[in-house]
Coordinates of N, CA and C in Angstrom, one line a residue:
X202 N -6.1 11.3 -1.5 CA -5.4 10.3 -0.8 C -6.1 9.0 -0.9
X203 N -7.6 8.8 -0.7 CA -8.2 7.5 -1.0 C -7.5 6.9 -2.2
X204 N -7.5 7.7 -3.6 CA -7.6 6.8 -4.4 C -6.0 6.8 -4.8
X205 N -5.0 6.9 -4.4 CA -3.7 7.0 -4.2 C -3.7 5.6 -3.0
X206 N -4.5 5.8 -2.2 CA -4.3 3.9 -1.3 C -5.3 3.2 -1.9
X207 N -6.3 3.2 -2.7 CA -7.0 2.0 -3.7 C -5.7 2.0 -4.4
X208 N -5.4 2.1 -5.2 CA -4.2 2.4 -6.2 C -3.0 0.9 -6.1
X209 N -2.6 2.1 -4.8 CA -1.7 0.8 -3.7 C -2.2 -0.5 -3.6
X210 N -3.9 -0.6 -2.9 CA -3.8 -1.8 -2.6 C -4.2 -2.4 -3.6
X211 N -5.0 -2.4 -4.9 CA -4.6 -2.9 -6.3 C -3.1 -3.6 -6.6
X212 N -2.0 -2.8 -6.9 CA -0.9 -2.9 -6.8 C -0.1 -4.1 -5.9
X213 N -0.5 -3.7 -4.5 CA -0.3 -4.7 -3.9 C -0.5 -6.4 -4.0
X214 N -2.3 -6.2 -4.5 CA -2.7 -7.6 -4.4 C -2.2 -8.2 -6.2
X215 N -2.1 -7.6 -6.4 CA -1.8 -7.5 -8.3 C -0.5 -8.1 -9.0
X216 N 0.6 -7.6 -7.9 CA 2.0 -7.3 -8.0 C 3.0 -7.8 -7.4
X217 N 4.4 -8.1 -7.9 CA 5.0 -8.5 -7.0 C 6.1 -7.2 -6.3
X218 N 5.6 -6.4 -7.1 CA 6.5 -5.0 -6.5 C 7.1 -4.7 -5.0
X219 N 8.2 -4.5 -4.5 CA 8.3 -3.9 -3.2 C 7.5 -2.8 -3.1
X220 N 7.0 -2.8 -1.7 CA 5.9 -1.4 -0.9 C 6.5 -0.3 -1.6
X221 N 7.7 0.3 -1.1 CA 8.8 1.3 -1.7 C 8.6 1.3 -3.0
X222 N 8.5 0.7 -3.8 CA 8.4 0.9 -5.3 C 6.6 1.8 -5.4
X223 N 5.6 0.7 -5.1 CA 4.3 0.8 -4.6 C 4.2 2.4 -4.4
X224 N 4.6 2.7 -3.2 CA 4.9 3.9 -2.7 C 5.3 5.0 -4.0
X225 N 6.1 4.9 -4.6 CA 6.8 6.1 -5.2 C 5.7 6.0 -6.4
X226 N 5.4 5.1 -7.2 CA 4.0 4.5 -7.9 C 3.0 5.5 -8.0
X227 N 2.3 5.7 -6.5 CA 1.2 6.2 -6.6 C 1.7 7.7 -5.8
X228 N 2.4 7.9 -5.7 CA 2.6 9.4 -5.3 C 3.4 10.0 -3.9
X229 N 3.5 8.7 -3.3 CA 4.5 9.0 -2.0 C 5.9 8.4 -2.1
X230 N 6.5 9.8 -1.8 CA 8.3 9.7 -1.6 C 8.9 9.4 -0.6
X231 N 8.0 9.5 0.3 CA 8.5 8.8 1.7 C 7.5 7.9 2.3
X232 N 8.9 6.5 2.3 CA 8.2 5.5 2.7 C 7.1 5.0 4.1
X233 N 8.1 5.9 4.8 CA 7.3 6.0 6.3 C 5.9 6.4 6.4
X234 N 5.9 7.7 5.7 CA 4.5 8.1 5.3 C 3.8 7.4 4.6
X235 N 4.1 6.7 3.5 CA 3.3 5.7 2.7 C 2.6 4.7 3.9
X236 N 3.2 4.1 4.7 CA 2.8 3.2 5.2 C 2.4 3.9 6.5
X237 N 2.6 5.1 7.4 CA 1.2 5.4 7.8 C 0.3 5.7 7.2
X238 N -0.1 6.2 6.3 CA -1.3 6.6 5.6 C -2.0 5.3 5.2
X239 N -1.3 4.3 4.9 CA -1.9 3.4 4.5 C -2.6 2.0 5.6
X240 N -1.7 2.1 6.5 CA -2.1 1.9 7.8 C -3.5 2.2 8.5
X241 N -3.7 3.5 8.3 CA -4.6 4.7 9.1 C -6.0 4.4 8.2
X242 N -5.7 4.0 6.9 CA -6.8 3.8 5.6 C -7.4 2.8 5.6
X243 N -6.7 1.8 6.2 CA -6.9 0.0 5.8 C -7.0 -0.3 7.1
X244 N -6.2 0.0 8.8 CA -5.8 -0.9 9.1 C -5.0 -1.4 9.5
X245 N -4.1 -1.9 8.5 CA -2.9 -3.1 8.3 C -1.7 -2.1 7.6
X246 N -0.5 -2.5 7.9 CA 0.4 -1.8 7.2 C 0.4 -2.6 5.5
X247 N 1.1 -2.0 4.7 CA 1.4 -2.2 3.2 C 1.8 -4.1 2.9
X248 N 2.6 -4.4 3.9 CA 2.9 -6.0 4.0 C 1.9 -6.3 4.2
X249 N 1.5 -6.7 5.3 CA 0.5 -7.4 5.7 C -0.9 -7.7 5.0
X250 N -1.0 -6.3 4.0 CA -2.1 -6.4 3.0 C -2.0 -7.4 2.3
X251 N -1.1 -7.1 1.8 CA -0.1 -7.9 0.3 C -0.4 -9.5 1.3
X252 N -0.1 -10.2 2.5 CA 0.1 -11.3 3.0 C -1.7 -11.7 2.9
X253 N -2.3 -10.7 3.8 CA -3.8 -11.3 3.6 C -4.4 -11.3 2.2
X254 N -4.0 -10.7 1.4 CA -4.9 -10.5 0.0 C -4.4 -12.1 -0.6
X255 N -3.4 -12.1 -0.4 CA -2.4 -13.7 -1.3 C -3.0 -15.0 -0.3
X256 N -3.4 -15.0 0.3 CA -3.5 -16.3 1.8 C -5.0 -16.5 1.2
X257 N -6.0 -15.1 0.4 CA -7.0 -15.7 0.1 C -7.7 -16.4 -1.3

């Protein structure tokens, strides 16, 4: 699971992809879950990463 949300948040900061795409990417089919899990790992949900990573 770690390296399925490094993955993501690579992707995220990387990309202009929607979460949902992101999500299906590294291995989750449901979105809701993507973004708990990724939430629970980081923190921040899947947006917000993508907002702070870009702001810096």
């Amino acid at each position: 699971m770690r390296k399925r949300i490094e993955q993501a948040k690579s992707l995220l900061a990387t990309t202009t992809l929607k979460a949902g795409e992101i999500a299906i990417m590294v291995g989750y089919h449901d979105m809701n879950y993507f973004s708990l899990a990724f939430k629970k790992h980081t923190g921040v949900s899947p947006i917000k990463y993508r907002e702070q990573v870009q702001k810096k």
